Amino acid sequence: MSSFDTKIAVLLRDDLASWQRLNVTAFLVSGIAHVTPELMGEPYFDADDTEYLPMFGQPVLVFSGSAAVLTAAHGRALGRGLRFSIFTDELFHTGNDADNRAAVRAVPAEKLALAGLAVHGPKNAVDKILKGASLHQ
């Protein structure tokens, strides 16, 4: 197994329904893939030479925590200057990207109702950001 100097992590609020956890995770990691295309591996091929899309070349670790843990992680990520994606409760009620961005734009950072966040960065920095979270089960 390879060792990586960086970590891709998703932090989900622990009271989300199963469908919400899956939906939030999918949306959040798309932001990481967009800003760090070097994390993407090569396309996949099966024995019949059918091509499939590439995926991240390193694991994505999923964590969970309370709303307070998410708020603290948000503050630590901002303080470390790392770029990260967020998903707020309001996004469960919107239906398109423009409305999603408007919903986030309408709320000050300290009042965001965070459902999740995803971050990529040096392992030690990501570990500090996730303090208090536990690996999702």
mmCIF file of N, CA and C in Angstrom:
data_model
loop_
_atom_site.group_PDB
_atom_site.id
_atom_site.type_symbol
_atom_site.label_atom_id
_atom_site.label_comp_id
_atom_site.label_asym_id
_atom_site.label_seq_id
_atom_site.Cartn_x
_atom_site.Cartn_y
_atom_site.Cartn_z
ATOM 1 N N MET A 1 0.848 -1.188 0.000
ATOM 2 C CA MET A 1 0.000 0.000 0.000
ATOM 3 C C MET A 1 0.880 1.233 0.000
ATOM 4 N N SER A 2 0.543 2.196 -0.832
ATOM 5 C CA SER A 2 1.318 3.425 -0.940
ATOM 6 C C SER A 2 1.001 4.374 0.200
ATOM 7 N N SER A 3 1.988 5.173 0.513
ATOM 8 C CA SER A 3 1.800 6.209 1.509
ATOM 9 C C SER A 3 1.680 7.546 0.784
ATOM 10 N N PHE A 4 0.815 8.407 1.265
ATOM 11 C CA PHE A 4 0.588 9.700 0.645
ATOM 12 C C PHE A 4 0.966 10.795 1.623
ATOM 13 N N ASP A 5 1.533 11.874 1.105
ATOM 14 C CA ASP A 5 1.884 13.025 1.934
ATOM 15 C C ASP A 5 0.669 13.889 2.218
ATOM 16 N N THR A 6 -0.392 13.693 1.433
ATOM 17 C CA THR A 6 -1.597 14.490 1.590
ATOM 18 C C THR A 6 -2.764 13.592 1.962
ATOM 19 N N LYS A 7 -3.849 14.239 2.349
ATOM 20 C CA LYS A 7 -5.056 13.506 2.734
ATOM 21 C C LYS A 7 -6.262 14.200 2.107
ATOM 22 N N ILE A 8 -7.175 13.394 1.583
ATOM 23 C CA ILE A 8 -8.480 13.875 1.145
ATOM 24 C C ILE A 8 -9.466 13.399 2.212
ATOM 25 N N ALA A 9 -10.177 14.345 2.810
ATOM 26 C CA ALA A 9 -11.103 13.975 3.878
ATOM 27 C C ALA A 9 -12.431 14.692 3.719
ATOM 28 N N VAL A 10 -13.487 13.965 4.035
ATOM 29 C CA VAL A 10 -14.842 14.503 4.075
ATOM 30 C C VAL A 10 -15.301 14.401 5.519
ATOM 31 N N LEU A 11 -15.875 15.479 6.034
ATOM 32 C CA LEU A 11 -16.437 15.484 7.383
ATOM 33 C C LEU A 11 -17.925 15.741 7.273
ATOM 34 N N LEU A 12 -18.724 14.799 7.767
ATOM 35 C CA LEU A 12 -20.180 14.876 7.696
ATOM 36 C C LEU A 12 -20.768 15.069 9.084
ATOM 37 N N ARG A 13 -21.840 15.858 9.167
ATOM 38 C CA ARG A 13 -22.522 16.006 10.445
ATOM 39 C C ARG A 13 -23.191 14.678 10.787
ATOM 40 N N ASP A 14 -23.086 14.268 12.025
ATOM 41 C CA ASP A 14 -23.494 12.921 12.429
ATOM 42 C C ASP A 14 -24.995 12.673 12.496
ATOM 43 N N ASP A 15 -25.825 13.689 12.279
ATOM 44 C CA ASP A 15 -27.270 13.471 12.339
ATOM 45 C C ASP A 15 -27.935 13.419 10.957
ATOM 46 N N LEU A 16 -27.137 13.321 9.900
ATOM 47 C CA LEU A 16 -27.703 13.276 8.551
ATOM 48 C C LEU A 16 -28.297 11.900 8.249
ATOM 49 N N ALA A 17 -29.347 11.891 7.448
ATOM 50 C CA ALA A 17 -29.926 10.633 6.964
ATOM 51 C C ALA A 17 -28.941 9.979 5.986
ATOM 52 N N SER A 18 -29.077 8.693 5.771
ATOM 53 C CA SER A 18 -28.165 7.967 4.873
ATOM 54 C C SER A 18 -28.092 8.604 3.496
ATOM 55 N N TRP A 19 -29.235 8.923 2.897
ATOM 56 C CA TRP A 19 -29.232 9.511 1.561
ATOM 57 C C TRP A 19 -28.521 10.858 1.577
ATOM 58 N N GLN A 20 -28.655 11.614 2.670
ATOM 59 C CA GLN A 20 -27.987 12.909 2.769
ATOM 60 C C GLN A 20 -26.472 12.738 2.854
ATOM 61 N N ARG A 21 -26.008 11.764 3.642
ATOM 62 C CA ARG A 21 -24.556 11.515 3.763
ATOM 63 C C ARG A 21 -23.955 11.197 2.398
ATOM 64 N N LEU A 22 -24.630 10.362 1.630
ATOM 65 C CA LEU A 22 -24.125 9.994 0.310
ATOM 66 C C LEU A 22 -24.147 11.188 -0.641
ATOM 67 N N ASN A 23 -25.235 11.917 -0.644
ATOM 68 C CA ASN A 23 -25.382 13.083 -1.514
ATOM 69 C C ASN A 23 -24.340 14.148 -1.181
ATOM 70 N N VAL A 24 -24.191 14.460 0.085
ATOM 71 C CA VAL A 24 -23.232 15.480 0.515
ATOM 72 C C VAL A 24 -21.813 15.060 0.145
ATOM 73 N N THR A 25 -21.455 13.815 0.392
ATOM 74 C CA THR A 25 -20.116 13.334 0.057
ATOM 75 C C THR A 25 -19.824 13.489 -1.427
ATOM 76 N N ALA A 26 -20.770 13.094 -2.263
ATOM 77 C CA ALA A 26 -20.571 13.201 -3.711
ATOM 78 C C ALA A 26 -20.351 14.645 -4.134
ATOM 79 N N PHE A 27 -21.170 15.546 -3.639
ATOM 80 C CA PHE A 27 -21.013 16.951 -3.996
ATOM 81 C C PHE A 27 -19.687 17.511 -3.488
ATOM 82 N N LEU A 28 -19.347 17.210 -2.257
ATOM 83 C CA LEU A 28 -18.135 17.783 -1.661
ATOM 84 C C LEU A 28 -16.863 17.364 -2.383
ATOM 85 N N VAL A 29 -16.733 16.092 -2.723
ATOM 86 C CA VAL A 29 -15.485 15.647 -3.366
ATOM 87 C C VAL A 29 -15.356 16.174 -4.785
ATOM 88 N N SER A 30 -16.470 16.561 -5.399
ATOM 89 C CA SER A 30 -16.362 17.138 -6.737
ATOM 90 C C SER A 30 -15.572 18.439 -6.707
ATOM 91 N N GLY A 31 -15.678 19.189 -5.627
ATOM 92 C CA GLY A 31 -14.904 20.410 -5.488
ATOM 93 C C GLY A 31 -13.422 20.136 -5.365
ATOM 94 N N ILE A 32 -13.059 19.101 -4.614
ATOM 95 C CA ILE A 32 -11.650 18.719 -4.463
ATOM 96 C C ILE A 32 -11.094 18.308 -5.829
ATOM 97 N N ALA A 33 -11.843 17.498 -6.565
ATOM 98 C CA ALA A 33 -11.380 17.051 -7.885
ATOM 99 C C ALA A 33 -11.188 18.234 -8.825
ATOM 100 N N HIS A 34 -12.059 19.213 -8.731
ATOM 101 C CA HIS A 34 -11.983 20.363 -9.634
ATOM 102 C C HIS A 34 -10.728 21.199 -9.410
ATOM 103 N N VAL A 35 -10.397 21.480 -8.151
ATOM 104 C CA VAL A 35 -9.264 22.373 -7.883
ATOM 105 C C VAL A 35 -7.924 21.650 -7.802
ATOM 106 N N THR A 36 -7.932 20.327 -7.751
ATOM 107 C CA THR A 36 -6.678 19.569 -7.688
ATOM 108 C C THR A 36 -6.716 18.414 -8.688
ATOM 109 N N PRO A 37 -6.728 18.731 -9.982
ATOM 110 C CA PRO A 37 -6.822 17.663 -10.989
ATOM 111 C C PRO A 37 -5.637 16.695 -10.941
ATOM 112 N N GLU A 38 -4.531 17.107 -10.349
ATOM 113 C CA GLU A 38 -3.380 16.206 -10.238
ATOM 114 C C GLU A 38 -3.656 15.022 -9.311
ATOM 115 N N LEU A 39 -4.724 15.093 -8.530
ATOM 116 C CA LEU A 39 -5.107 13.971 -7.669
ATOM 117 C C LEU A 39 -5.798 12.852 -8.443
ATOM 118 N N MET A 40 -6.192 13.154 -9.679
ATOM 119 C CA MET A 40 -6.927 12.175 -10.468
ATOM 120 C C MET A 40 -5.980 11.135 -11.061
ATOM 121 N N GLY A 41 -6.402 9.884 -10.996
ATOM 122 C CA GLY A 41 -5.650 8.795 -11.599
ATOM 123 C C GLY A 41 -5.934 8.712 -13.089
ATOM 124 N N GLU A 42 -5.530 7.638 -13.665
ATOM 125 C CA GLU A 42 -5.745 7.389 -15.102
ATOM 126 C C GLU A 42 -7.094 6.711 -15.317
ATOM 127 N N PRO A 43 -7.615 6.755 -16.544
ATOM 128 C CA PRO A 43 -8.870 6.037 -16.834
ATOM 129 C C PRO A 43 -8.717 4.538 -16.564
ATOM 130 N N TYR A 44 -9.834 3.894 -16.316
ATOM 131 C CA TYR A 44 -9.879 2.451 -16.098
ATOM 132 C C TYR A 44 -10.339 1.772 -17.382
ATOM 133 N N PHE A 45 -9.867 0.550 -17.601
ATOM 134 C CA PHE A 45 -10.296 -0.263 -18.744
ATOM 135 C C PHE A 45 -10.572 -1.671 -18.245
ATOM 136 N N ASP A 46 -11.639 -2.286 -18.753
ATOM 137 C CA ASP A 46 -11.878 -3.687 -18.416
ATOM 138 C C ASP A 46 -11.221 -4.570 -19.476
ATOM 139 N N ALA A 47 -11.378 -5.867 -19.346
ATOM 140 C CA ALA A 47 -10.727 -6.812 -20.256
ATOM 141 C C ALA A 47 -11.234 -6.691 -21.690
ATOM 142 N N ASP A 48 -12.407 -6.096 -21.872
ATOM 143 C CA ASP A 48 -12.956 -5.884 -23.216
ATOM 144 C C ASP A 48 -12.535 -4.539 -23.796
ATOM 145 N N ASP A 49 -11.677 -3.829 -23.085
ATOM 146 C CA ASP A 49 -11.158 -2.525 -23.484
ATOM 147 C C ASP A 49 -12.213 -1.415 -23.420
ATOM 148 N N THR A 50 -13.240 -1.609 -22.596
ATOM 149 C CA THR A 50 -14.227 -0.555 -22.353
ATOM 150 C C THR A 50 -13.607 0.438 -21.387
ATOM 151 N N GLU A 51 -13.659 1.704 -21.752
ATOM 152 C CA GLU A 51 -13.045 2.741 -20.912
ATOM 153 C C GLU A 51 -14.034 3.278 -19.882
ATOM 154 N N TYR A 52 -13.519 3.522 -18.649
ATOM 155 C CA TYR A 52 -14.288 4.118 -17.555
ATOM 156 C C TYR A 52 -13.552 5.351 -17.053
ATOM 157 N N LEU A 53 -14.280 6.239 -16.429
ATOM 158 C CA LEU A 53 -13.697 7.489 -15.958
ATOM 159 C C LEU A 53 -12.620 7.273 -14.896
ATOM 160 N N PRO A 54 -11.631 8.153 -14.870
ATOM 161 C CA PRO A 54 -10.631 8.084 -13.799
ATOM 162 C C PRO A 54 -11.250 8.493 -12.464
ATOM 163 N N MET A 55 -10.597 8.081 -11.401
ATOM 164 C CA MET A 55 -11.005 8.452 -10.041
ATOM 165 C C MET A 55 -9.781 8.990 -9.317
ATOM 166 N N PHE A 56 -9.985 9.443 -8.085
ATOM 167 C CA PHE A 56 -8.846 9.878 -7.289
ATOM 168 C C PHE A 56 -7.799 8.778 -7.227
ATOM 169 N N GLY A 57 -6.540 9.165 -7.223
ATOM 170 C CA GLY A 57 -5.442 8.215 -7.123
ATOM 171 C C GLY A 57 -5.067 7.900 -5.692
ATOM 172 N N GLN A 58 -5.779 8.459 -4.724
ATOM 173 C CA GLN A 58 -5.540 8.158 -3.320
ATOM 174 C C GLN A 58 -6.879 8.039 -2.605
ATOM 175 N N PRO A 59 -6.898 7.401 -1.449
ATOM 176 C CA PRO A 59 -8.165 7.198 -0.739
ATOM 177 C C PRO A 59 -8.821 8.507 -0.316
ATOM 178 N N VAL A 60 -10.143 8.457 -0.204
ATOM 179 C CA VAL A 60 -10.926 9.538 0.389
ATOM 180 C C VAL A 60 -11.434 8.990 1.721
ATOM 181 N N LEU A 61 -11.059 9.638 2.800
ATOM 182 C CA LEU A 61 -11.483 9.207 4.130
ATOM 183 C C LEU A 61 -12.702 10.016 4.553
ATOM 184 N N VAL A 62 -13.707 9.336 5.081
ATOM 185 C CA VAL A 62 -14.949 9.995 5.472
ATOM 186 C C VAL A 62 -15.075 9.927 6.991
ATOM 187 N N PHE A 63 -15.296 11.095 7.585
ATOM 188 C CA PHE A 63 -15.403 11.248 9.035
ATOM 189 C C PHE A 63 -16.775 11.790 9.380
ATOM 190 N N SER A 64 -17.147 11.679 10.651
ATOM 191 C CA SER A 64 -18.395 12.287 11.109
ATOM 192 C C SER A 64 -18.151 12.981 12.438
ATOM 193 N N GLY A 65 -19.034 13.911 12.721
ATOM 194 C CA GLY A 65 -18.932 14.657 13.975
ATOM 195 C C GLY A 65 -20.183 15.490 14.170
ATOM 196 N N SER A 66 -20.280 16.056 15.332
ATOM 197 C CA SER A 66 -21.424 16.904 15.668
ATOM 198 C C SER A 66 -21.356 18.223 14.910
ATOM 199 N N ALA A 67 -22.434 18.989 15.003
ATOM 200 C CA ALA A 67 -22.450 20.319 14.383
ATOM 201 C C ALA A 67 -21.317 21.171 14.949
ATOM 202 N N ALA A 68 -21.035 21.036 16.229
ATOM 203 C CA ALA A 68 -19.950 21.810 16.845
ATOM 204 C C ALA A 68 -18.593 21.403 16.287
ATOM 205 N N VAL A 69 -18.390 20.113 16.051
ATOM 206 C CA VAL A 69 -17.131 19.631 15.464
ATOM 207 C C VAL A 69 -16.979 20.192 14.052
ATOM 208 N N LEU A 70 -18.063 20.209 13.289
ATOM 209 C CA LEU A 70 -18.023 20.766 11.934
ATOM 210 C C LEU A 70 -17.697 22.253 11.953
ATOM 211 N N THR A 71 -18.325 22.995 12.845
ATOM 212 C CA THR A 71 -18.067 24.434 12.952
ATOM 213 C C THR A 71 -16.611 24.689 13.315
ATOM 214 N N ALA A 72 -16.083 23.922 14.248
ATOM 215 C CA ALA A 72 -14.677 24.079 14.643
ATOM 216 C C ALA A 72 -13.748 23.729 13.487
ATOM 217 N N ALA A 73 -14.056 22.659 12.762
ATOM 218 C CA ALA A 73 -13.228 22.256 11.615
ATOM 219 C C ALA A 73 -13.253 23.341 10.539
ATOM 220 N N HIS A 74 -14.399 23.926 10.313
ATOM 221 C CA HIS A 74 -14.541 25.020 9.350
ATOM 222 C C HIS A 74 -13.605 26.165 9.737
ATOM 223 N N GLY A 75 -13.630 26.558 10.994
ATOM 224 C CA GLY A 75 -12.762 27.632 11.467
ATOM 225 C C GLY A 75 -11.285 27.293 11.338
ATOM 226 N N ARG A 76 -10.920 26.060 11.666
ATOM 227 C CA ARG A 76 -9.515 25.651 11.560
ATOM 228 C C ARG A 76 -9.059 25.610 10.109
ATOM 229 N N ALA A 77 -9.929 25.156 9.204
ATOM 230 C CA ALA A 77 -9.572 25.125 7.780
ATOM 231 C C ALA A 77 -9.371 26.545 7.257
ATOM 232 N N LEU A 78 -10.256 27.460 7.652
ATOM 233 C CA LEU A 78 -10.084 28.861 7.259
ATOM 234 C C LEU A 78 -8.782 29.416 7.818
ATOM 235 N N GLY A 79 -8.506 29.119 9.071
ATOM 236 C CA GLY A 79 -7.294 29.611 9.727
ATOM 237 C C GLY A 79 -6.012 29.093 9.102
ATOM 238 N N ARG A 80 -6.067 27.917 8.520
ATOM 239 C CA ARG A 80 -4.882 27.336 7.885
ATOM 240 C C ARG A 80 -4.764 27.741 6.419
ATOM 241 N N GLY A 81 -5.758 28.448 5.931
ATOM 242 C CA GLY A 81 -5.705 28.923 4.548
ATOM 243 C C GLY A 81 -5.895 27.845 3.497
ATOM 244 N N LEU A 82 -6.454 26.706 3.886
ATOM 245 C CA LEU A 82 -6.695 25.642 2.919
ATOM 246 C C LEU A 82 -8.019 25.887 2.203
ATOM 247 N N ARG A 83 -8.055 25.562 0.913
ATOM 248 C CA ARG A 83 -9.310 25.625 0.183
ATOM 249 C C ARG A 83 -10.108 24.370 0.503
ATOM 250 N N PHE A 84 -11.407 24.534 0.683
ATOM 251 C CA PHE A 84 -12.250 23.386 1.005
ATOM 252 C C PHE A 84 -13.652 23.637 0.500
ATOM 253 N N SER A 85 -14.401 22.559 0.341
ATOM 254 C CA SER A 85 -15.778 22.670 -0.104
ATOM 255 C C SER A 85 -16.705 22.509 1.093
ATOM 256 N N ILE A 86 -17.878 23.146 0.998
ATOM 257 C CA ILE A 86 -18.873 23.034 2.071
ATOM 258 C C ILE A 86 -20.226 22.661 1.468
ATOM 259 N N PHE A 87 -21.047 22.074 2.297
ATOM 260 C CA PHE A 87 -22.432 21.770 1.952
ATOM 261 C C PHE A 87 -23.246 22.194 3.161
ATOM 262 N N THR A 88 -24.237 23.060 2.939
ATOM 263 C CA THR A 88 -25.063 23.535 4.046
ATOM 264 C C THR A 88 -26.463 22.931 3.964
ATOM 265 N N ASP A 89 -27.185 22.998 5.061
ATOM 266 C CA ASP A 89 -28.541 22.452 5.109
ATOM 267 C C ASP A 89 -29.437 23.037 4.027
ATOM 268 N N GLU A 90 -29.236 24.315 3.705
ATOM 269 C CA GLU A 90 -30.069 24.967 2.695
ATOM 270 C C GLU A 90 -29.971 24.284 1.335
ATOM 271 N N LEU A 91 -28.839 23.645 1.042
ATOM 272 C CA LEU A 91 -28.642 23.026 -0.267
ATOM 273 C C LEU A 91 -29.504 21.781 -0.483
ATOM 274 N N PHE A 92 -30.071 21.253 0.592
ATOM 275 C CA PHE A 92 -31.014 20.134 0.447
ATOM 276 C C PHE A 92 -32.331 20.602 -0.174
ATOM 277 N N HIS A 93 -32.548 21.924 -0.198
ATOM 278 C CA HIS A 93 -33.821 22.476 -0.663
ATOM 279 C C HIS A 93 -33.703 23.261 -1.959
ATOM 280 N N THR A 94 -32.532 23.278 -2.558
ATOM 281 C CA THR A 94 -32.335 23.975 -3.826
ATOM 282 C C THR A 94 -32.212 22.945 -4.938
ATOM 283 N N GLY A 95 -32.315 23.387 -6.161
ATOM 284 C CA GLY A 95 -32.306 22.411 -7.240
ATOM 285 C C GLY A 95 -31.288 22.654 -8.327
ATOM 286 N N ASN A 96 -30.434 23.663 -8.149
ATOM 287 C CA ASN A 96 -29.456 23.944 -9.190
ATOM 288 C C ASN A 96 -28.276 24.711 -8.610
ATOM 289 N N ASP A 97 -27.216 24.789 -9.377
ATOM 290 C CA ASP A 97 -25.972 25.393 -8.905
ATOM 291 C C ASP A 97 -26.138 26.870 -8.551
ATOM 292 N N ALA A 98 -26.861 27.619 -9.353
ATOM 293 C CA ALA A 98 -27.037 29.045 -9.073
ATOM 294 C C ALA A 98 -27.753 29.255 -7.736
ATOM 295 N N ASP A 99 -28.810 28.489 -7.495
ATOM 296 C CA ASP A 99 -29.525 28.598 -6.226
ATOM 297 C C ASP A 99 -28.666 28.119 -5.055
ATOM 298 N N ASN A 100 -27.851 27.076 -5.285
ATOM 299 C CA ASN A 100 -26.937 26.601 -4.240
ATOM 300 C C ASN A 100 -25.975 27.711 -3.818
ATOM 301 N N ARG A 101 -25.351 28.342 -4.803
ATOM 302 C CA ARG A 101 -24.385 29.403 -4.497
ATOM 303 C C ARG A 101 -25.065 30.588 -3.825
ATOM 304 N N ALA A 102 -26.272 30.925 -4.253
ATOM 305 C CA ALA A 102 -27.012 32.030 -3.635
ATOM 306 C C ALA A 102 -27.361 31.703 -2.181
ATOM 307 N N ALA A 103 -27.719 30.449 -1.909
ATOM 308 C CA ALA A 103 -28.068 30.042 -0.544
ATOM 309 C C ALA A 103 -26.870 30.166 0.395
ATOM 310 N N VAL A 104 -25.696 29.792 -0.076
ATOM 311 C CA VAL A 104 -24.491 29.926 0.753
ATOM 312 C C VAL A 104 -24.136 31.402 0.898
ATOM 313 N N ARG A 105 -24.218 32.160 -0.178
ATOM 314 C CA ARG A 105 -23.852 33.578 -0.194
ATOM 315 C C ARG A 105 -24.692 34.397 0.784
ATOM 316 N N ALA A 106 -25.911 33.956 1.068
ATOM 317 C CA ALA A 106 -26.834 34.706 1.917
ATOM 318 C C ALA A 106 -26.528 34.595 3.411
ATOM 319 N N VAL A 107 -25.590 33.728 3.794
ATOM 320 C CA VAL A 107 -25.351 33.449 5.216
ATOM 321 C C VAL A 107 -23.904 33.774 5.577
ATOM 322 N N PRO A 108 -23.687 34.552 6.665
ATOM 323 C CA PRO A 108 -22.303 34.802 7.110
ATOM 324 C C PRO A 108 -21.622 33.489 7.524
ATOM 325 N N ALA A 109 -20.310 33.426 7.355
ATOM 326 C CA ALA A 109 -19.542 32.197 7.628
ATOM 327 C C ALA A 109 -19.844 31.607 9.003
ATOM 328 N N GLU A 110 -19.928 32.443 10.022
ATOM 329 C CA GLU A 110 -20.120 31.922 11.381
ATOM 330 C C GLU A 110 -21.531 31.401 11.630
ATOM 331 N N LYS A 111 -22.453 31.636 10.693
ATOM 332 C CA LYS A 111 -23.835 31.175 10.865
ATOM 333 C C LYS A 111 -24.215 30.072 9.880
ATOM 334 N N LEU A 112 -23.259 29.572 9.104
ATOM 335 C CA LEU A 112 -23.555 28.505 8.151
ATOM 336 C C LEU A 112 -24.032 27.253 8.890
ATOM 337 N N ALA A 113 -25.123 26.664 8.425
ATOM 338 C CA ALA A 113 -25.624 25.398 8.978
ATOM 339 C C ALA A 113 -24.939 24.284 8.190
ATOM 340 N N LEU A 114 -23.735 23.924 8.610
ATOM 341 C CA LEU A 114 -22.915 22.981 7.856
ATOM 342 C C LEU A 114 -23.424 21.549 7.978
ATOM 343 N N ALA A 115 -23.620 20.918 6.825
ATOM 344 C CA ALA A 115 -23.934 19.492 6.782
ATOM 345 C C ALA A 115 -22.656 18.697 6.543
ATOM 346 N N GLY A 116 -21.670 19.339 5.907
ATOM 347 C CA GLY A 116 -20.402 18.669 5.650
ATOM 348 C C GLY A 116 -19.391 19.603 5.026
ATOM 349 N N LEU A 117 -18.151 19.135 5.036
ATOM 350 C CA LEU A 117 -17.071 19.827 4.343
ATOM 351 C C LEU A 117 -16.067 18.799 3.864
ATOM 352 N N ALA A 118 -15.314 19.169 2.832
ATOM 353 C CA ALA A 118 -14.254 18.298 2.316
ATOM 354 C C ALA A 118 -13.004 19.139 2.155
ATOM 355 N N VAL A 119 -11.873 18.543 2.491
ATOM 356 C CA VAL A 119 -10.604 19.253 2.440
ATOM 357 C C VAL A 119 -9.519 18.319 1.928
ATOM 358 N N HIS A 120 -8.564 18.914 1.223
ATOM 359 C CA HIS A 120 -7.369 18.187 0.794
ATOM 360 C C HIS A 120 -6.179 19.038 1.199
ATOM 361 N N GLY A 121 -5.180 18.394 1.746
ATOM 362 C CA GLY A 121 -3.977 19.123 2.132
ATOM 363 C C GLY A 121 -2.975 18.197 2.781
ATOM 364 N N PRO A 122 -1.893 18.781 3.312
ATOM 365 C CA PRO A 122 -0.905 17.968 4.013
ATOM 366 C C PRO A 122 -1.581 17.172 5.140
ATOM 367 N N LYS A 123 -1.148 15.920 5.305
ATOM 368 C CA LYS A 123 -1.779 15.037 6.297
ATOM 369 C C LYS A 123 -1.917 15.688 7.670
ATOM 370 N N ASN A 124 -0.805 16.278 8.159
ATOM 371 C CA ASN A 124 -0.846 16.823 9.519
ATOM 372 C C ASN A 124 -1.829 17.982 9.632
ATOM 373 N N ALA A 125 -1.939 18.805 8.597
ATOM 374 C CA ALA A 125 -2.888 19.921 8.620
ATOM 375 C C ALA A 125 -4.323 19.405 8.606
ATOM 376 N N VAL A 126 -4.608 18.437 7.762
ATOM 377 C CA VAL A 126 -5.963 17.881 7.686
ATOM 378 C C VAL A 126 -6.322 17.195 9.002
ATOM 379 N N ASP A 127 -5.377 16.468 9.588
ATOM 380 C CA ASP A 127 -5.632 15.822 10.882
ATOM 381 C C ASP A 127 -5.998 16.851 11.955
ATOM 382 N N LYS A 128 -5.323 17.986 11.962
ATOM 383 C CA LYS A 128 -5.616 19.035 12.950
ATOM 384 C C LYS A 128 -6.971 19.667 12.688
ATOM 385 N N ILE A 129 -7.317 19.842 11.429
ATOM 386 C CA ILE A 129 -8.624 20.402 11.078
ATOM 387 C C ILE A 129 -9.745 19.485 11.569
ATOM 388 N N LEU A 130 -9.522 18.166 11.476
ATOM 389 C CA LEU A 130 -10.561 17.179 11.818
ATOM 390 C C LEU A 130 -10.598 16.800 13.299
ATOM 391 N N LYS A 131 -9.855 17.511 14.123
ATOM 392 C CA LYS A 131 -9.794 17.192 15.552
ATOM 393 C C LYS A 131 -11.214 17.075 16.126
ATOM 394 N N GLY A 132 -11.462 15.983 16.819
ATOM 395 C CA GLY A 132 -12.772 15.738 17.427
ATOM 396 C C GLY A 132 -13.700 14.896 16.563
ATOM 397 N N ALA A 133 -13.357 14.712 15.302
ATOM 398 C CA ALA A 133 -14.181 13.887 14.406
ATOM 399 C C ALA A 133 -13.744 12.442 14.509
ATOM 400 N N SER A 134 -14.622 11.534 14.132
ATOM 401 C CA SER A 134 -14.267 10.121 14.113
ATOM 402 C C SER A 134 -14.505 9.559 12.723
ATOM 403 N N LEU A 135 -13.769 8.511 12.398
ATOM 404 C CA LEU A 135 -13.930 7.868 11.094
ATOM 405 C C LEU A 135 -15.375 7.393 10.972
ATOM 406 N N HIS A 136 -16.006 7.711 9.850
ATOM 407 C CA HIS A 136 -17.414 7.358 9.636
ATOM 408 C C HIS A 136 -17.580 5.848 9.605
ATOM 409 N N GLN A 137 -18.665 5.371 10.224
ATOM 410 C CA GLN A 137 -18.904 3.930 10.261
ATOM 411 C C GLN A 137 -20.186 3.581 9.575
#
